[in-house]
């Protein structure tokens, strides 16, 4: 008997260590070493052991709300501790909890909880949940959330809680744009956490973070008629987006839970369940709290629909960071109304934890009813056949240990999958201007072997049927892409040079160099340092980068083959082609006679001029229709004696 107790105690210690490691990786390092399903299963096992042994370790995740925050952001203690919620997957338990009370049922959003404080109608402070007692001050970041009110009508002190989230749509878009997002961020919650806790709020501003209020903590002497629903309605009146909420009773809760379940897949922001809280504020507060949970509210987690299937293969999917992600391919099953046949396994550590091998019988589910995941491996044949070479480039792979997580990498620096950004630049508007090739699409084409170098983009018709059958593509999308590719075949030499991605060579530099070299492809390819040094506006750094690029035989080969793919009409030389030679412009504000500022820039560069982003002593003209404005650029121009001209005056110069 004693031996059994000792072994159970040992198992309890193992679970505490394992769960804490998983949570630390998830909350602080934006890494995922264990799936949600497995975490919940082990957590429940630990709870049972603690009850049975009547023992709880001080470090147990069942009593500690969260880890201490680790960052350079200032830390602050919450006036009222933020507890976790007790949870259930049974609607019957919610009915028990309700009794004869009315309650508020709302989404449990899956992001980062933030506490906001307003004073005198102004946002005064924003603090993350942190470990429930101490959070990080992120006020400057909260100010750039997309929907947060910086000023509100209420002039007293208001404290409220809500969830900062990033929508699925923005998550996918940002993952395309951020080079290492596919390595760092596995889901919108991790991306949101990383975005809100930035030291530079300029980064936060670009991430489209939104805030949804879910609890009013205090609002001076306002009378809310003892009702949570009244509080939520008032917060809406103050300008806050409030988490969707429905009034429920014991009789209606089952029907309302079913409503949320039907709408979870179409919900634009991530949700990992529902929250039920008594509408009667005084009654809820009179119940007090346990050591970990408030007694006035309950979390409802979706009861996962689980299906058994057979693992057919592990597909290894390379990414732009060199990381090669394992993806489980299995016999298709119906889950939550859709057919599912693949699920990301994230890394080798999770594969080893599941002892995952081809042919195994596995169970799968949709995390938060959205993202396919493996729940359990029933046969556990073991991990084997980890590839020694990259499936895209054939380069050697290596297994690395990052943050206690085993991951597979491609070691070849020239692997095409690592150069998605280069291909993205090639098709961008100022380069070859090929629409319909986002980074995500390019990545798929590269991984599937359709694109190995720039010239392959002009021959995607070789893979017509495969592309049409890809998710997100069809007959129309394919035809539009082909039309855009054919249009791109007629281009200019500066666009082609810029599209190569030569370090330090922007479109303006490419235009200057090509014009100086007579728009002759042969001269452009073989330009010497001396020739480039003579071109006004081309310094030593640019010249050296340019010459070094074309010294590489592979680069020369690709450029030569690209010239065979495109048509470059002879550029007509106008009388005023050097009208603005040596003249530097800065353009600011809106324009009226042109579609955008890029068109103004085009007119200047056609005449040998240069456009820069900031006013300096080398600036000759600042173009701004609001000549008398007190903007920073106008101020700087006046200080330096730089003429500020309107668009009308610029047109007169033309």
Coordinates of C-alpha atoms in Angstrom, one line a residue, residues 19-278:
X19 CA 2.4 20.7 -16.9
X20 CA 4.5 23.6 -15.6
X21 CA 7.0 23.2 -18.3
X22 CA 4.3 23.1 -21.0
X23 CA 2.6 26.2 -19.5
X24 CA 5.9 28.1 -19.2
X25 CA 6.7 27.4 -22.9
X26 CA 3.2 28.4 -24.0
X27 CA 2.7 31.5 -21.9
X28 CA 6.3 33.0 -21.8
X29 CA 8.1 31.6 -24.8
X30 CA 5.2 31.4 -27.4
X31 CA 6.2 27.7 -27.9
X32 CA 3.8 24.7 -27.9
X33 CA 5.3 21.4 -26.6
X34 CA 2.0 19.8 -25.9
X35 CA -1.5 19.9 -27.4
X36 CA -4.5 21.3 -25.5
X37 CA -6.2 17.9 -25.3
X38 CA -3.1 16.3 -23.8
X39 CA -2.6 19.2 -21.3
X40 CA -6.3 19.0 -20.1
X41 CA -6.0 15.2 -19.8
X42 CA -2.9 15.4 -17.6
X43 CA -4.3 18.3 -15.6
X44 CA -7.4 16.2 -14.8
X45 CA -5.2 13.3 -13.8
X46 CA -3.2 15.5 -11.5
X47 CA -6.4 16.8 -9.9
X48 CA -7.6 13.3 -9.2
X49 CA -4.3 12.3 -7.6
X50 CA -4.3 15.4 -5.4
X51 CA -7.8 14.6 -4.1
X52 CA -6.9 11.0 -3.6
X53 CA -3.6 11.7 -1.7
X54 CA -5.0 14.8 0.0
X55 CA -1.8 16.6 -1.0
X56 CA -1.1 19.6 -3.2
X57 CA 2.4 20.7 -4.0
X58 CA 3.1 24.5 -3.7
X59 CA 4.2 24.5 -7.4
X60 CA 1.1 22.7 -8.7
X61 CA -0.7 24.4 -11.6
X62 CA -4.0 23.6 -9.8
X63 CA -3.2 26.2 -7.2
X64 CA -1.0 28.7 -9.0
X65 CA -2.8 30.9 -11.4
X66 CA 0.2 31.7 -13.6
X67 CA 3.9 32.3 -13.9
X68 CA 5.7 35.4 -13.0
X69 CA 6.0 37.8 -15.9
X70 CA 9.4 37.8 -17.6
X71 CA 10.1 40.9 -19.7
X72 CA 11.5 44.4 -19.5
X73 CA 8.0 45.9 -19.3
X74 CA 7.2 47.6 -16.0
X75 CA 5.3 45.4 -13.6
X76 CA 2.4 46.4 -11.4
X77 CA 0.3 44.6 -8.8
X78 CA -3.5 44.4 -9.5
X79 CA -5.7 46.0 -6.9
X80 CA -8.0 43.0 -7.1
X81 CA -6.4 39.6 -7.9
X82 CA -7.5 38.0 -11.2
X83 CA -8.5 34.4 -10.5
X84 CA -9.0 31.6 -13.0
X85 CA -12.5 30.1 -13.6
X86 CA -13.7 26.7 -12.6
X87 CA -14.6 24.8 -15.7
X88 CA -16.9 22.1 -17.1
X89 CA -17.8 20.4 -20.4
X90 CA -21.3 19.5 -19.2
X91 CA -24.4 21.7 -19.7
X92 CA -26.0 20.0 -16.7
X93 CA -23.3 21.4 -14.5
X94 CA -24.2 24.9 -15.8
X95 CA -27.8 24.3 -14.9
X96 CA -26.8 23.3 -11.4
X97 CA -24.8 26.4 -11.1
X98 CA -27.6 28.6 -12.3
X99 CA -30.4 27.3 -10.0
X100 CA -33.0 30.0 -10.0
X101 CA -30.6 32.8 -10.9
X102 CA -30.4 34.8 -14.2
X103 CA -26.9 34.9 -15.7
X104 CA -24.9 36.3 -18.6
X105 CA -23.4 33.8 -21.1
X106 CA -20.6 35.1 -23.4
X107 CA -17.7 34.0 -25.5
X108 CA -14.5 33.0 -23.6
X109 CA -12.1 34.7 -25.9
X110 CA -8.7 33.2 -26.5
X111 CA -6.2 36.1 -26.3
X112 CA -4.5 38.1 -23.6
X113 CA -6.5 39.5 -20.7
X114 CA -5.9 43.2 -20.1
X115 CA -7.1 45.5 -17.2
X116 CA -7.8 49.1 -18.4
X117 CA -8.1 52.1 -16.1
X118 CA -9.7 55.4 -17.2
X119 CA -9.6 58.7 -15.3
X120 CA -11.2 62.0 -16.3
X121 CA -12.4 60.3 -19.5
X122 CA -8.9 59.4 -20.6
X123 CA -7.1 56.0 -20.8
X124 CA -4.7 56.2 -17.9
X125 CA -3.3 52.6 -17.7
X126 CA -3.4 49.2 -19.3
X127 CA -1.9 46.1 -17.4
X128 CA -1.8 42.5 -18.6
X129 CA -3.2 39.7 -16.4
X130 CA 0.3 38.3 -15.8
X131 CA 0.2 35.8 -13.0
X132 CA -3.2 37.1 -11.7
X133 CA -1.6 39.2 -9.0
X134 CA 1.2 41.1 -10.9
X135 CA 0.9 42.1 -14.5
X136 CA 2.9 44.1 -17.1
X137 CA 2.1 47.7 -17.9
X138 CA 1.3 48.0 -21.6
X139 CA -0.4 51.4 -21.7
X140 CA 1.4 52.7 -24.8
X141 CA 0.6 49.4 -26.7
X142 CA -3.1 49.5 -25.7
X143 CA -3.3 53.1 -27.1
X144 CA -2.7 51.6 -30.6
X145 CA -5.3 48.8 -30.4
X146 CA -7.6 49.1 -33.4
X147 CA -10.8 49.7 -31.5
X148 CA -9.9 51.0 -28.0
X149 CA -11.5 54.3 -27.0
X150 CA -8.8 56.7 -25.8
X151 CA -11.5 59.2 -24.6
X152 CA -14.8 58.2 -23.0
X153 CA -17.8 60.3 -21.8
X154 CA -17.6 59.0 -18.2
X155 CA -15.3 61.3 -16.1
X156 CA -14.9 59.1 -12.9
X157 CA -12.4 56.3 -12.4
X158 CA -13.4 53.3 -14.5
X159 CA -11.6 49.9 -14.2
X160 CA -12.6 47.1 -16.6
X161 CA -11.2 43.9 -17.9
X162 CA -11.3 42.5 -21.4
X163 CA -9.5 40.4 -23.9
X164 CA -6.9 41.6 -26.5
X165 CA -7.3 39.4 -29.6
X166 CA -6.2 39.0 -33.2
X167 CA -8.7 37.7 -35.6
X168 CA -8.1 34.6 -37.7
X169 CA -8.1 36.7 -40.9
X170 CA -5.5 39.1 -39.5
X171 CA -3.5 36.2 -38.1
X172 CA -3.2 34.6 -41.5
X173 CA -2.3 37.9 -43.2
X174 CA 0.3 38.8 -40.6
X175 CA 1.8 35.3 -40.8
X176 CA 2.3 35.9 -44.5
X177 CA 4.1 39.2 -43.9
X178 CA 6.3 38.3 -40.9
X179 CA 9.3 36.3 -41.9
X180 CA 9.5 34.1 -38.8
X181 CA 5.8 34.0 -37.8
X182 CA 5.4 30.4 -38.9
X183 CA 8.2 29.5 -36.5
X184 CA 7.2 31.7 -33.6
X185 CA 3.4 31.8 -33.7
X186 CA 1.3 28.7 -33.9
X187 CA -2.1 30.4 -33.3
X188 CA -3.7 33.8 -33.0
X189 CA -3.4 33.7 -29.2
X190 CA 0.4 33.4 -29.3
X191 CA 0.7 36.1 -31.9
X192 CA -1.5 38.4 -29.8
X193 CA 0.5 37.8 -26.7
X194 CA 3.7 38.6 -28.5
X195 CA 2.1 41.7 -30.1
X196 CA 0.7 43.2 -26.9
X197 CA 3.9 42.7 -24.9
X198 CA 6.2 44.5 -27.5
X199 CA 8.6 47.0 -26.2
X200 CA 8.0 49.1 -29.3
X201 CA 4.3 49.9 -29.8
X202 CA 4.9 50.6 -33.5
X203 CA 5.0 46.8 -33.9
X204 CA 1.8 46.4 -31.9
X205 CA 0.0 49.0 -34.1
X206 CA 0.7 46.9 -37.2
X207 CA -0.8 43.8 -35.8
X208 CA -4.5 44.8 -35.7
X209 CA -5.0 44.0 -32.1
X210 CA -8.6 44.5 -30.9
X211 CA -10.0 44.7 -27.4
X212 CA -13.4 43.2 -26.2
X213 CA -14.6 44.2 -22.7
X214 CA -16.0 41.3 -20.6
X215 CA -16.1 42.6 -17.0
X216 CA -16.6 46.0 -15.3
X217 CA -14.6 46.0 -12.1
X218 CA -15.5 49.4 -10.8
X219 CA -17.0 52.7 -11.9
X220 CA -17.2 55.1 -9.0
X221 CA -20.7 55.7 -7.8
X222 CA -22.5 54.7 -11.0
X223 CA -25.8 52.8 -10.3
X224 CA -26.0 49.7 -12.5
X225 CA -29.2 48.4 -10.8
X226 CA -27.2 45.4 -9.5
X227 CA -27.0 43.9 -13.0
X228 CA -24.1 42.7 -15.1
X229 CA -26.2 43.0 -18.2
X230 CA -26.7 46.7 -17.3
X231 CA -23.0 47.1 -16.9
X232 CA -22.3 45.6 -20.3
X233 CA -24.8 47.9 -22.0
X234 CA -23.3 50.9 -20.3
X235 CA -19.8 49.9 -21.4
X236 CA -21.1 49.8 -25.0
X237 CA -22.5 53.4 -24.5
X238 CA -18.9 54.4 -23.5
X239 CA -17.6 53.3 -26.8
X240 CA -16.2 49.8 -26.0
X241 CA -16.6 46.7 -28.1
X242 CA -18.2 44.3 -25.6
X243 CA -17.9 40.5 -25.9
X244 CA -21.1 39.0 -27.3
X245 CA -23.4 38.1 -24.4
X246 CA -26.8 36.6 -23.9
X247 CA -29.1 36.6 -20.8
X248 CA -29.8 33.0 -19.7
X249 CA -31.7 31.0 -17.1
X250 CA -31.7 27.3 -16.1
X251 CA -34.4 26.8 -18.7
X252 CA -32.7 28.5 -21.6
X253 CA -29.0 27.8 -21.1
X254 CA -28.9 24.6 -23.1
X255 CA -30.5 26.3 -26.1
X256 CA -28.1 29.3 -25.8
X257 CA -25.0 27.0 -25.5
X258 CA -26.2 25.4 -28.7
X259 CA -26.4 28.8 -30.4
X260 CA -22.8 29.6 -29.5
X261 CA -21.7 26.2 -30.7
X262 CA -23.3 26.8 -34.1
X263 CA -21.6 30.1 -34.4
X264 CA -18.1 29.3 -33.1
X265 CA -16.7 28.4 -36.6
X266 CA -17.9 31.7 -38.1
X267 CA -16.7 33.8 -35.2
X268 CA -14.0 36.1 -36.5
X269 CA -11.9 36.0 -33.3
X270 CA -10.6 32.9 -31.4
X271 CA -12.8 31.5 -28.6
X272 CA -12.0 28.5 -26.4
X273 CA -15.4 28.2 -24.8
X274 CA -18.0 30.2 -22.9
X275 CA -18.2 32.1 -19.6
X276 CA -21.3 32.1 -17.4
X277 CA -21.6 34.7 -14.6
X278 CA -24.5 35.6 -12.4

